Each structure stands twice: as C-alpha cells, then as structure tokens.
PDB file of C-alpha atoms and ligand atoms in Angstrom:
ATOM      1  CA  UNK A 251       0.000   0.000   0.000  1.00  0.00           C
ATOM      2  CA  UNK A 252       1.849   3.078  -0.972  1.00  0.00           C
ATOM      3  CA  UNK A 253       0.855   6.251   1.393  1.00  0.00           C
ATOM      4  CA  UNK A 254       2.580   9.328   0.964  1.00  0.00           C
ATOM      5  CA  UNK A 255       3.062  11.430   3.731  1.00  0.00           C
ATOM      6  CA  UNK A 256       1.615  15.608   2.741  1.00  0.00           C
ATOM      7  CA  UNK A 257       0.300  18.344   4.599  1.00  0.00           C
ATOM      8  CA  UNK A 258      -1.657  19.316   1.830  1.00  0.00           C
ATOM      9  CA  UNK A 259      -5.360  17.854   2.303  1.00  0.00           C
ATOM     10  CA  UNK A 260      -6.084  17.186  -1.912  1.00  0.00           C
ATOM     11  CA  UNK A 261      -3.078  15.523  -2.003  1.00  0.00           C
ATOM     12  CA  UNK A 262      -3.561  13.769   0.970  1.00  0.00           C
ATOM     13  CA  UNK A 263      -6.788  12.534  -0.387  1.00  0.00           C
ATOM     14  CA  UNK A 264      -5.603  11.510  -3.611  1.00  0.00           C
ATOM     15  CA  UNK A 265      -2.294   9.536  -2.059  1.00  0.00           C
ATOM     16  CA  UNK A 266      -4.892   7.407   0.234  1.00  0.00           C
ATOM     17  CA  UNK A 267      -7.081   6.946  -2.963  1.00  0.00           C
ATOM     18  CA  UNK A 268      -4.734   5.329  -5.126  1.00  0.00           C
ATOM     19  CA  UNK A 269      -3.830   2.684  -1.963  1.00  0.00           C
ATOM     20  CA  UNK A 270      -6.541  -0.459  -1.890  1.00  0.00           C
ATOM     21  CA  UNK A 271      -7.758   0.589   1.584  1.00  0.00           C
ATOM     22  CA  UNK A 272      -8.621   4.542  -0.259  1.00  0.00           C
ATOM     23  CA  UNK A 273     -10.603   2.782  -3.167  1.00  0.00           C
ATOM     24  CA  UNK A 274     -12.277   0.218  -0.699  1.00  0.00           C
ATOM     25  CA  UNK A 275     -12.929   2.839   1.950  1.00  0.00           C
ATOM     26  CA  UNK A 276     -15.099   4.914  -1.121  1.00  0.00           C
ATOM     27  CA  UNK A 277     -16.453   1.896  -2.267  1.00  0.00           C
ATOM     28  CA  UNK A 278     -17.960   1.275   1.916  1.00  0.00           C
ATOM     29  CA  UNK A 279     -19.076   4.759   1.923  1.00  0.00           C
ATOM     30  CA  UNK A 280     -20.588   5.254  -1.449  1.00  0.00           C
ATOM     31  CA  UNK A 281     -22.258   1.411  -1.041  1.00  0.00           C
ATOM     32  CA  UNK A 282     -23.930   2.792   2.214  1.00  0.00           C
ATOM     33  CA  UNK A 283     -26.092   5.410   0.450  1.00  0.00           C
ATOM     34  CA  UNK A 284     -26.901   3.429  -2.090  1.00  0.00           C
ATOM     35  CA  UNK A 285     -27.620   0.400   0.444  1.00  0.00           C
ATOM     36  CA  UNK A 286     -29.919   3.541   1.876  1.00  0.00           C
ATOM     37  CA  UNK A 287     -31.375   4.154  -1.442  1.00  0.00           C
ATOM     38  CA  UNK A 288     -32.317   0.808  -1.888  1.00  0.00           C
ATOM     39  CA  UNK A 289     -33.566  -0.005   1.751  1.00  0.00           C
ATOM     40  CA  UNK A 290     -35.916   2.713   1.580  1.00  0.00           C
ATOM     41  CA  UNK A 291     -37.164   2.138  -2.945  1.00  0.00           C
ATOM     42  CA  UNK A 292     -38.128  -1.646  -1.166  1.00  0.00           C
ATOM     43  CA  UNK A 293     -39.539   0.054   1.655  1.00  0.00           C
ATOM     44  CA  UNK A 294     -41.837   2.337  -0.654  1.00  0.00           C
ATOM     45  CA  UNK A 295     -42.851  -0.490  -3.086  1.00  0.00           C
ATOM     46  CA  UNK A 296     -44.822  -2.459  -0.246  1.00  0.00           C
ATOM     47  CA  UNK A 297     -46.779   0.801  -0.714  1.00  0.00           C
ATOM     48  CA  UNK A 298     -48.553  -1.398  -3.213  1.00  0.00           C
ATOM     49  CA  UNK A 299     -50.571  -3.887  -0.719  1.00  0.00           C
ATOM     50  CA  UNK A 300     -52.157  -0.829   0.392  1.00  0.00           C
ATOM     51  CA  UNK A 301     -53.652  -0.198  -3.188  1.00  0.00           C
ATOM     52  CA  UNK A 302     -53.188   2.457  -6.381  1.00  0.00           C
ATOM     53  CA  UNK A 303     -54.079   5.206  -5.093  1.00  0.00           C
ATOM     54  CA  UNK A 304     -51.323   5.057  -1.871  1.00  0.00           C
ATOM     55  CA  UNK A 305     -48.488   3.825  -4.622  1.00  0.00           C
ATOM     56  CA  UNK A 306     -49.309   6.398  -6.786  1.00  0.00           C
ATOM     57  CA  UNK A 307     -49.809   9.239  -4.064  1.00  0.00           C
ATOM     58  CA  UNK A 308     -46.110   7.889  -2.831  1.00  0.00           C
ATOM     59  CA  UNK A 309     -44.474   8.200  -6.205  1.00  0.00           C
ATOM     60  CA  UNK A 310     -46.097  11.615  -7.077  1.00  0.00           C
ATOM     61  CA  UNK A 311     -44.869  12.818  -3.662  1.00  0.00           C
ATOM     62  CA  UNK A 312     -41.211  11.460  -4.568  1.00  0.00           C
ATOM     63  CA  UNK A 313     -41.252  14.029  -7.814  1.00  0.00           C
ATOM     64  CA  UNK A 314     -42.783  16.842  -5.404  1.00  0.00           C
ATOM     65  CA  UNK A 315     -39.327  16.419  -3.107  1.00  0.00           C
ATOM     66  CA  UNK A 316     -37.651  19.852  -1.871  1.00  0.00           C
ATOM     67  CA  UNK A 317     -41.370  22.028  -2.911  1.00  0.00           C
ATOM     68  CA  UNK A 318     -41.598  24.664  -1.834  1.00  0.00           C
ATOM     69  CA  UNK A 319     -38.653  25.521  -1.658  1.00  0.00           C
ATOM     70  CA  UNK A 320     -37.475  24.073  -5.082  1.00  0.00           C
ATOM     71  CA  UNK A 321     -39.455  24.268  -7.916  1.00  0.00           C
ATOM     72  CA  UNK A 322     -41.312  20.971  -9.011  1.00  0.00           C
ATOM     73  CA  UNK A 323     -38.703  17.714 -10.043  1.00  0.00           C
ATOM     74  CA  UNK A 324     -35.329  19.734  -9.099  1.00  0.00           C
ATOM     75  CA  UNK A 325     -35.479  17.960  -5.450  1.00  0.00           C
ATOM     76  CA  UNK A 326     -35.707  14.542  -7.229  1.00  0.00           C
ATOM     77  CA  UNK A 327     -33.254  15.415 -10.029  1.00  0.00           C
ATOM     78  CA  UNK A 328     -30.880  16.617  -7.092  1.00  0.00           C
ATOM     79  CA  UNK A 329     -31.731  13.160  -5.487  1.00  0.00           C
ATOM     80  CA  UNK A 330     -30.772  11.592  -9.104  1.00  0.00           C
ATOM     81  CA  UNK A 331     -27.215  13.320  -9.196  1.00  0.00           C
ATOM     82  CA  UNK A 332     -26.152  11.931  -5.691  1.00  0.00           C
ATOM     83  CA  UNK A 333     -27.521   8.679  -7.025  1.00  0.00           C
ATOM     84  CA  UNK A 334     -25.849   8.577 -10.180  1.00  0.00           C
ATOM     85  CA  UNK A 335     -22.329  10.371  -8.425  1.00  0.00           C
ATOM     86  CA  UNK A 336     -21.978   7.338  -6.156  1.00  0.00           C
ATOM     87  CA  UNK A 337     -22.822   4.687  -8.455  1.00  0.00           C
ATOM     88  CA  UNK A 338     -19.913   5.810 -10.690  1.00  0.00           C
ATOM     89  CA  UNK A 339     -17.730   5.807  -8.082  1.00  0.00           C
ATOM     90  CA  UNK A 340     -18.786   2.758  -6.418  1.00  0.00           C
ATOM     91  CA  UNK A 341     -18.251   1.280  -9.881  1.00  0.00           C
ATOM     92  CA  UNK A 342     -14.847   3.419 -10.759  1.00  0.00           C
ATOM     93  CA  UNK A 343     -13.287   2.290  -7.460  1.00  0.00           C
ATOM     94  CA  UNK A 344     -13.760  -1.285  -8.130  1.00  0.00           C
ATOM     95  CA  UNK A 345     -12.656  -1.143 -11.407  1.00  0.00           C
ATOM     96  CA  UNK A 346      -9.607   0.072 -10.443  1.00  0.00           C
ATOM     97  CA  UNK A 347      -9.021  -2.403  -7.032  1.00  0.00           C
ATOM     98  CA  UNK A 348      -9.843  -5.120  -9.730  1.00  0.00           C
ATOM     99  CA  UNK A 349      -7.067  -4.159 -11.495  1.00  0.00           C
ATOM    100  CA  UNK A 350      -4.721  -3.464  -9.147  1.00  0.00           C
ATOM    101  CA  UNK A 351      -5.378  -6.788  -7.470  1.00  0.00           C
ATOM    102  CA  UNK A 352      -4.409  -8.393 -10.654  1.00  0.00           C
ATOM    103  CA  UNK A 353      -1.556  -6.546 -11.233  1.00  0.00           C
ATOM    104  CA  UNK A 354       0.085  -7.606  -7.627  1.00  0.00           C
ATOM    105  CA  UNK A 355      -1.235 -10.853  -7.618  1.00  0.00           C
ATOM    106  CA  UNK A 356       1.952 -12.745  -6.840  1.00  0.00           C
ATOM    107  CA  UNK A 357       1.862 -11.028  -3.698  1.00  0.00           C
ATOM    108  CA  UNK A 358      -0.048 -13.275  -0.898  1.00  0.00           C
ATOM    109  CA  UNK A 359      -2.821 -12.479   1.167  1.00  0.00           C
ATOM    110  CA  UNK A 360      -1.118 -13.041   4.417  1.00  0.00           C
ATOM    111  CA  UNK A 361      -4.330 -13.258   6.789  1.00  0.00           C
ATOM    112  CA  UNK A 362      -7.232 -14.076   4.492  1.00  0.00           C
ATOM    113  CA  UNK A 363      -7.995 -17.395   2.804  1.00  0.00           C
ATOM    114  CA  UNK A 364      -7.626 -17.217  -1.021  1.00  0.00           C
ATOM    115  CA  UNK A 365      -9.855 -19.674  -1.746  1.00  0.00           C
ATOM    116  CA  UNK A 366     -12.887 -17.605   0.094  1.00  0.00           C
ATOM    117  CA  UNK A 367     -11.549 -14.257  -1.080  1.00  0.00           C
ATOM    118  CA  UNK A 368     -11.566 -15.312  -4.530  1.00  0.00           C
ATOM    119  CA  UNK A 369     -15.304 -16.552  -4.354  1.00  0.00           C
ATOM    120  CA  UNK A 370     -16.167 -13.488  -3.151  1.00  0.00           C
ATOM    121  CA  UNK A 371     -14.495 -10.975  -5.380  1.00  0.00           C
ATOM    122  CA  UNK A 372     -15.943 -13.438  -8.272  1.00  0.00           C
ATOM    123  CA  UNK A 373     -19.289 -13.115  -7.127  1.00  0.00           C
ATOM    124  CA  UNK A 374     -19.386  -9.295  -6.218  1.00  0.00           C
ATOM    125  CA  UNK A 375     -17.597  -9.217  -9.976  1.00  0.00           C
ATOM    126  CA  UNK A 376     -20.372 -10.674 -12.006  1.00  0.00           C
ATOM    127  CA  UNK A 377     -23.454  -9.645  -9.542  1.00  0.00           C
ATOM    128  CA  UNK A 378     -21.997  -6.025  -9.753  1.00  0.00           C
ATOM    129  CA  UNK A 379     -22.247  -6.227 -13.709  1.00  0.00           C
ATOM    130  CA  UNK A 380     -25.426  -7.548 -13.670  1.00  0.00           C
ATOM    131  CA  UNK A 381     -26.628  -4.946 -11.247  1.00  0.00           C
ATOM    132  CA  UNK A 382     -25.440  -2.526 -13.753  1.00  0.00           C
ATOM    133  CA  UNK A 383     -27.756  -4.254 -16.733  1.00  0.00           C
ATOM    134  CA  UNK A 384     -30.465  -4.761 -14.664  1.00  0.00           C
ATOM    135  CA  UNK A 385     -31.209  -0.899 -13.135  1.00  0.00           C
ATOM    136  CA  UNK A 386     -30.664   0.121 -17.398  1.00  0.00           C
ATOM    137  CA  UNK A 387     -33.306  -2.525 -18.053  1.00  0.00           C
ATOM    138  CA  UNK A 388     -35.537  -0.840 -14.817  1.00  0.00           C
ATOM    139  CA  UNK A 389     -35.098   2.310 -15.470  1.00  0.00           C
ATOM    140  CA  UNK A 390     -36.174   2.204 -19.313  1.00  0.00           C
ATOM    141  CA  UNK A 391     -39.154  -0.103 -17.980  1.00  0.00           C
ATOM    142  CA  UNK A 392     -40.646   2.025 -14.378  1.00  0.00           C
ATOM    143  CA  UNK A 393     -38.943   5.323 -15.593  1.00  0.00           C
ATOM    144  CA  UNK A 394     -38.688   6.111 -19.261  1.00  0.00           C
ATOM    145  CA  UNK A 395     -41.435   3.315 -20.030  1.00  0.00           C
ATOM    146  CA  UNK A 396     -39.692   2.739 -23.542  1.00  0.00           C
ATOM    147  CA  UNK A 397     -39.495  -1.120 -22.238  1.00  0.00           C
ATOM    148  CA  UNK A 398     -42.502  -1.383 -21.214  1.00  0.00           C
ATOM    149  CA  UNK A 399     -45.434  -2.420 -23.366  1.00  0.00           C
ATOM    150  CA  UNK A 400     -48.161  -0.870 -21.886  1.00  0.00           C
ATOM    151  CA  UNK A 401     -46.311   2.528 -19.716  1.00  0.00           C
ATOM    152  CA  UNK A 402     -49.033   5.002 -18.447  1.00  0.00           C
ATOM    153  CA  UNK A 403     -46.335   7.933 -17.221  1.00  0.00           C
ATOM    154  CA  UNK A 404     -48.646   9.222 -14.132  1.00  0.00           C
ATOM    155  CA  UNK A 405     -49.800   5.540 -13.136  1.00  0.00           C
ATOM    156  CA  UNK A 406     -46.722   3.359 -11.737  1.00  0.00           C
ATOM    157  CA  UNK A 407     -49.161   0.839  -9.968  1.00  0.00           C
ATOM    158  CA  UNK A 408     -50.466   0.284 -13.252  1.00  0.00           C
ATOM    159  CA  UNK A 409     -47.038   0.024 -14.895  1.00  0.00           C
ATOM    160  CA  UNK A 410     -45.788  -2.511 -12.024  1.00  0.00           C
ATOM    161  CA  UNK A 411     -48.938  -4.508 -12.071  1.00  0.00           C
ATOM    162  CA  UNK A 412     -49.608  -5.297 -16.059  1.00  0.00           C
ATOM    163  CA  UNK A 413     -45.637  -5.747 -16.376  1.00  0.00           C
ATOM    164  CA  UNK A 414     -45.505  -8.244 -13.365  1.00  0.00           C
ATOM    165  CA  UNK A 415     -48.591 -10.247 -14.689  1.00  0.00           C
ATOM    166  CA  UNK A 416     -46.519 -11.217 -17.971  1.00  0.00           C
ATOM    167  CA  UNK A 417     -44.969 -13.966 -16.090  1.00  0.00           C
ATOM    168  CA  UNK A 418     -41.076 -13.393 -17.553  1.00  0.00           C
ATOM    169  CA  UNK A 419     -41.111 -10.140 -16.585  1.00  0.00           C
ATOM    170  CA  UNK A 420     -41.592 -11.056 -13.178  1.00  0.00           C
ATOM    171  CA  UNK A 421     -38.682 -13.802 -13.437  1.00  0.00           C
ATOM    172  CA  UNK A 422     -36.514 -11.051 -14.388  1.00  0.00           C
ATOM    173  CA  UNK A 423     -37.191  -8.820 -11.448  1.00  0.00           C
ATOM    174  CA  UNK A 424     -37.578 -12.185  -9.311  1.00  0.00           C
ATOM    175  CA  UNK A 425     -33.660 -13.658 -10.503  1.00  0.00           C
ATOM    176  CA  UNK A 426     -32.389  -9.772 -10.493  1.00  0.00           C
ATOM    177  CA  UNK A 427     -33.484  -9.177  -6.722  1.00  0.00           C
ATOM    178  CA  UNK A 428     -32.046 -12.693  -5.794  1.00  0.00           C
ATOM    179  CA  UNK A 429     -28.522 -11.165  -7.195  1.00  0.00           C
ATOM    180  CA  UNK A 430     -29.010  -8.073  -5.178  1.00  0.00           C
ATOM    181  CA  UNK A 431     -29.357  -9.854  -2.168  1.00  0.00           C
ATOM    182  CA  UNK A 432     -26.118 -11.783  -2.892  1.00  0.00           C
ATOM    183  CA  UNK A 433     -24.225  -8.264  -3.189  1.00  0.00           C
ATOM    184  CA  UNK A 434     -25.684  -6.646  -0.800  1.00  0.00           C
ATOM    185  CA  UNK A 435     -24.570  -9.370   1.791  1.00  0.00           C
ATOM    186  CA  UNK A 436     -21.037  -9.316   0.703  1.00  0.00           C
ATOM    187  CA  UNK A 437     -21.094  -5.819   0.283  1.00  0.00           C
ATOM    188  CA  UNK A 438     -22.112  -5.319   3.968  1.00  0.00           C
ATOM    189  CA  UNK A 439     -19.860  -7.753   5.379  1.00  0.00           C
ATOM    190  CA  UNK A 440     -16.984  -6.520   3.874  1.00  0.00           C
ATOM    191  CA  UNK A 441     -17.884  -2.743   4.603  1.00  0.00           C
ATOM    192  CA  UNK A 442     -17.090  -3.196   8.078  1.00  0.00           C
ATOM    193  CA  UNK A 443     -14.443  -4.543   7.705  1.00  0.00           C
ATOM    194  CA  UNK A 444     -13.077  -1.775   5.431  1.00  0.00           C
ATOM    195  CA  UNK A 445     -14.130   0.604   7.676  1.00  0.00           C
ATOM    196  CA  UNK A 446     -12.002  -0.724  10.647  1.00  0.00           C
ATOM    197  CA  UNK A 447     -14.750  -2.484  12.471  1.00  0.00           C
ATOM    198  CA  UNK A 448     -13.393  -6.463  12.349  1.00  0.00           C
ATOM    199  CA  UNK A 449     -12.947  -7.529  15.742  1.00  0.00           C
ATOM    200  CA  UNK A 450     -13.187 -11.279  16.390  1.00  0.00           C
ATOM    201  CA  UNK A 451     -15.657 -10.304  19.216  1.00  0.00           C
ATOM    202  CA  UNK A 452     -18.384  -8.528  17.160  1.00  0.00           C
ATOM    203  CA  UNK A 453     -17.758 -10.704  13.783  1.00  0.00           C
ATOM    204  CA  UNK A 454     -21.093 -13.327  14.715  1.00  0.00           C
ATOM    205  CA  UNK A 455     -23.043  -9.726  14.815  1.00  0.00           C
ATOM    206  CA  UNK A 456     -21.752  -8.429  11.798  1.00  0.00           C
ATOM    207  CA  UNK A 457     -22.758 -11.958  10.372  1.00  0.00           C
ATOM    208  CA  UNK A 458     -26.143 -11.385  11.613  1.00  0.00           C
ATOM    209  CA  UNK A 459     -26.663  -8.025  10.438  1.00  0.00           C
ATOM    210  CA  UNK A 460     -25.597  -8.649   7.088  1.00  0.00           C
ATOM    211  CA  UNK A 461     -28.145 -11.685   6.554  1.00  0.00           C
ATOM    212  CA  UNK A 462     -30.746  -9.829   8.124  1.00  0.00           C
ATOM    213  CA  UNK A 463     -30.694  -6.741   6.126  1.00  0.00           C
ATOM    214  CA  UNK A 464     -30.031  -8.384   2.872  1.00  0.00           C
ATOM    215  CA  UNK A 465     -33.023 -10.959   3.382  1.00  0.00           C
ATOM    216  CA  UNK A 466     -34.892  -8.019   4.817  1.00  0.00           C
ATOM    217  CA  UNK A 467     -34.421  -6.631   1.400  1.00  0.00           C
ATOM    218  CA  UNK A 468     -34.833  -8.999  -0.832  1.00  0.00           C
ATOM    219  CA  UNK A 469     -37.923 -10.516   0.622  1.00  0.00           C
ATOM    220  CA  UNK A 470     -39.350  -7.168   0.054  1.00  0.00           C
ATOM    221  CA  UNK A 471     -38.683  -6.442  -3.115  1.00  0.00           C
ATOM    222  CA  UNK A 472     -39.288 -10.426  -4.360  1.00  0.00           C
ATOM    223  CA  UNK A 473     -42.779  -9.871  -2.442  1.00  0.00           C
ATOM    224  CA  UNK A 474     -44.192  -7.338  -5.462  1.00  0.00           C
ATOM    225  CA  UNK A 475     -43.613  -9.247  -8.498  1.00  0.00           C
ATOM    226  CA  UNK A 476     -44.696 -12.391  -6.489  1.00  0.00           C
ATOM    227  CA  UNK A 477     -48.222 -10.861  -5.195  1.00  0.00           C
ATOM    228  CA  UNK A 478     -48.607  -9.363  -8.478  1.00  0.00           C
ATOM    229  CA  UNK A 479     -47.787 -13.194 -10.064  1.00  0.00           C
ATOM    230  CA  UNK A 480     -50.525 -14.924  -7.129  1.00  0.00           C
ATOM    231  CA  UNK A 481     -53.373 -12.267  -8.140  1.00  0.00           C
ATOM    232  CA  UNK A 482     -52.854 -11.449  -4.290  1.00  0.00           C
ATOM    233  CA  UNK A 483     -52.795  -7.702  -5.941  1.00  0.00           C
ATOM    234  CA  UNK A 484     -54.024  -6.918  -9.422  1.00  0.00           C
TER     235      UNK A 484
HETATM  236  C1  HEM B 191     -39.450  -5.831  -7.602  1.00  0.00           C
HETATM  237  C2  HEM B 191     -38.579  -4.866  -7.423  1.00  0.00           C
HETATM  238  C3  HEM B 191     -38.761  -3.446  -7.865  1.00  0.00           C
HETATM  239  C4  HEM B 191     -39.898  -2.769  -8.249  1.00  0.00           C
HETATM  240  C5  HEM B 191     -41.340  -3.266  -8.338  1.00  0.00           C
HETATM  241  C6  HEM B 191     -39.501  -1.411  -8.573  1.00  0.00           C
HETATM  242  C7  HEM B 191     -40.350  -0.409  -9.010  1.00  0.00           C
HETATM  243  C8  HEM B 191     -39.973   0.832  -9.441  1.00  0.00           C
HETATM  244  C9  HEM B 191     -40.859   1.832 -10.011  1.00  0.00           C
HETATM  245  C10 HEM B 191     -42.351   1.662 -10.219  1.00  0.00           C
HETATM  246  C11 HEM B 191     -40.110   2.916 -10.307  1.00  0.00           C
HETATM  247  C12 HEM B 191     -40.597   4.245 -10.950  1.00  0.00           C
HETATM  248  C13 HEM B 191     -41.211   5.125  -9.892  1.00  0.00           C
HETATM  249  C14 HEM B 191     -41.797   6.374 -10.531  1.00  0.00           C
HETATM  250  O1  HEM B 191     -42.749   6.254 -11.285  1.00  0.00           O
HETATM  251  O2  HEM B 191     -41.275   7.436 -10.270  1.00  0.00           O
HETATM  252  C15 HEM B 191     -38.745   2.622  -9.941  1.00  0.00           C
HETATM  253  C16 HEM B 191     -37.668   3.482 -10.085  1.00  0.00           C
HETATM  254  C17 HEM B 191     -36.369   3.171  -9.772  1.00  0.00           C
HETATM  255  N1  HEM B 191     -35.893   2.002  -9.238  1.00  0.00           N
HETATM  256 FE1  HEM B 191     -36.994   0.381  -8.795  1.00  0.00          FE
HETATM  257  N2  HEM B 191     -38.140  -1.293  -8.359  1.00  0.00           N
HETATM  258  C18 HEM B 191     -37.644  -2.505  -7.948  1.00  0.00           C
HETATM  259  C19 HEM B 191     -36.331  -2.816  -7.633  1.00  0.00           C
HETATM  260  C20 HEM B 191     -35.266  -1.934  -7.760  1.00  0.00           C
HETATM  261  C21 HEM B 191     -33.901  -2.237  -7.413  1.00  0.00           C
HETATM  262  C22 HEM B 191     -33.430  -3.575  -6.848  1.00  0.00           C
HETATM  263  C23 HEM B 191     -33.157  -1.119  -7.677  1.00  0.00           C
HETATM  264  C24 HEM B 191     -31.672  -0.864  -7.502  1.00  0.00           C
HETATM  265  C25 HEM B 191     -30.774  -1.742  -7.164  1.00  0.00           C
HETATM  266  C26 HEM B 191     -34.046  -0.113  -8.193  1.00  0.00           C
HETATM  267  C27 HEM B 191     -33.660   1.136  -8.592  1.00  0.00           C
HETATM  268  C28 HEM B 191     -34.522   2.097  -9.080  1.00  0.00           C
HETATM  269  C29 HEM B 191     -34.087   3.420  -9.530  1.00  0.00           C
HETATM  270  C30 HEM B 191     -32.652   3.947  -9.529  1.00  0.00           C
HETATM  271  C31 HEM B 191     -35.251   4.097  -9.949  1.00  0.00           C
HETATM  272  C32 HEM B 191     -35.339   5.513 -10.514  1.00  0.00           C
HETATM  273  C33 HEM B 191     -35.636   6.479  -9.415  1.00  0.00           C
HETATM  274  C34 HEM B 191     -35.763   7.849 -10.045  1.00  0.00           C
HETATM  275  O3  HEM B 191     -34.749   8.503 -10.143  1.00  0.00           O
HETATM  276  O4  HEM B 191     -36.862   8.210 -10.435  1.00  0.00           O
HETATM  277  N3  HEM B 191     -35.322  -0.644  -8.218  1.00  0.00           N
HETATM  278  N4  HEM B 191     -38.682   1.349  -9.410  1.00  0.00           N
END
C-alpha cells in the first residue's frame, strides 16, 4: 500500500485513494447510500398492498421532493445526481481495485484465505455487472417506459402490475433481486471490515446483520412481483 506522507489535504486525499484501503474505503461509503437508497425504494414499493391510489400518491410525492422551496422535479433530479455520483464511483473504485489486485497478484494475502476471497471478489464481480444491466433494463421499464409495453407515465401501480402479470417479466425482477441480495450481503460484510470495524468479538453480529438486512431486502422487493404473479394484488 503506498501512502505518501503531505500536509496538503487534496493531495492527501488523492495519495490514500490510489492505496486499496482509499478505493475500498469509497467503495464502503458510497455502497452505504446506495444500500440507503435501496432499503428505503423496497420500503416504498410495499406501498402497493395498500392499493393504487397510496403507490401512486407515494411516487407523485417522490417528484414533489424539496417544494416549496425548489421548484417541481429539481429535489428529485438533485436526489438523481447523488444517485448517479456514487454509483460511478462505487463502480470506478472497483474497477480500479480489480485491477490493481491483478496486477500484484503474486503477492499473498497473508491473513485471508484465497480460496474464500476469490469466491467473493468473483461473485461481487459478475453480480456487480449484472446490477449494472439490470437498473438500465428498470429504469427504461418504471422510468422512461420505452421497455414497457403498456407505460401510463402518471400511473406506476399500473405500470408494475400489467408488467408483473406477464410472467417473464416477473422472473426477471424475481432472478435480479435474488442477485441483489447476494451483493448486498457481501457488500455489507466486507464494509465493516473496510471501515475498521473487524474484531473477532463482534464478527457473529456483523454476520447477523448482514443476513438480516439483505433478506430483509430482498424478501421485500421479491414480495411485489410475487403478489402481483398470485393475483394477491391486481
Ligand atoms: C421488484 C422490485 C422493484 C420494483 C417493483 C420497482 C419499481 C420501481 C418503479 C415503479 C419505479 C418508478 C417510480 C416512478 O414512477 O417514479 C422505480 C424506479 C427506480 N428504481 Fe426500482 N423497483 C424494484 C427494484 C429496484 C432495485 C433492486 C433497484 C436498484 C438496485 C431499483 C432502482 C430504481 C431506480 C434507480 C429508480 C429511478 C428512481 C428515479 O430517479 O426516479 N429498483 N422502481
């Protein structure tokens, strides 16, 4: 890891970024807002079981963030740009730490097993890409609606619902969330680790809380395009 000691803050920055620990410590912090993000999109969908009108009233409120003091959609465009700034890093940074792990790889891990780190960089690897397919394929379907075969812009209930009841649609969302669930419990594992918090002691917790929160979230969002699947909503 090469750290170069400077006074100056930006360089600083820059001299911790280009170690492992720099590029892992911005993947932790820009993985917990989108972990946020996502917590709280699952939380909103269940917004469905409690019918059109309180889905629809949720969504419209989403676009009205930030009024009155912004004018109407800047507050969610605002929202967008922190979105999109920490996906591109979150994606940046590992690109890089890929990289550089393959460029030092004679080197040995000297506490961790190889055989588990390598599973788990593989799978974070190809979940992580298929993330990134996946929310293009969503957001043309919920958002622009060009994927969609029957978009109403002002109606998402009606948008989830009639592209859930086409049954492969669902197994798309259905296989997609399953991969989610995979990165986000390897994501928050490792995240507290790469923030410094590893201790033998509170490792079973940090077990727990990382299958919690990713089953948590994946139950949730697996629940819509099941209900909509069982006519348990329609
Ligand atoms: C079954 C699961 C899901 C359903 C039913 C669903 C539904 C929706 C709907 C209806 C919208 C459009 C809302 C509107 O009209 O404004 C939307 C937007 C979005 N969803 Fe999902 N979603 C799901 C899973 C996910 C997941 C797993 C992610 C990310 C990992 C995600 C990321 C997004 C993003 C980034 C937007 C755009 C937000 C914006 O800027 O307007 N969604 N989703």
């Amino acid at each position: 890891m090469e750290m170069v000691a400077t006074s100056r803050p930006a360089n600083w920055f820059l001299a911790f970024y280009r170690s492992a620990l720099g590029k892992k410590t911005v993947m932790a912090l820009t993985g917990i807002v989108l972990f946020g993000f996502v917590f709280m999109h699952m939380a909103g969908n269940l917004k469905i079981f409690m019918g059109a009108e309180a889905f629809n009233h949720y969504a419209e409120f989403l676009r009205a963030a930030g009024e009155p003091i912004l004018p109407h959609g800047v507050g969610l465009w605002m929202f967008r740009l922190v979105l999109l700034t920490c996906v591109a890093l979150h994606i940046t940074a590992a690109t890089q730490l890929t990289l550089q792990n393959r460029r030092a790889r004679p080197i040995a891990y000297k506490c961790l097993d190889p055989v588990q780190l390598g599973y788990a960089e593989r799978t974070m690897r190809w979940s992580g890409y298929l993330m990134g397919i996946y929310i293009i394929y969503h957001l043309l379907h919920f958002t622009v609606g060009t994927a969609h075969r029957d978009f109403i812009a002002v109606n998402p209930y009606h948008n989830v619902i009639s592209a859930f009841q086409f049954w492969p649609v669902a197994a798309v969302y259905i296989v997609a969330n399953l991969l989610l669930g995979m990165h986000l419990y390897h994501g928050l594992w490792s995240l507290f680790q790469t923030l410094g918090c590893n201790h033998p002691r509170y490792n079973p917790w940090r077990r727990v809380f990382a299958v919690t929160f990713s089953i948590v979230v994946t139950a949730g969002f697996l629940s819509v395009p099941i209900a909509v699947l069982s006519g348990l909503v329609s």
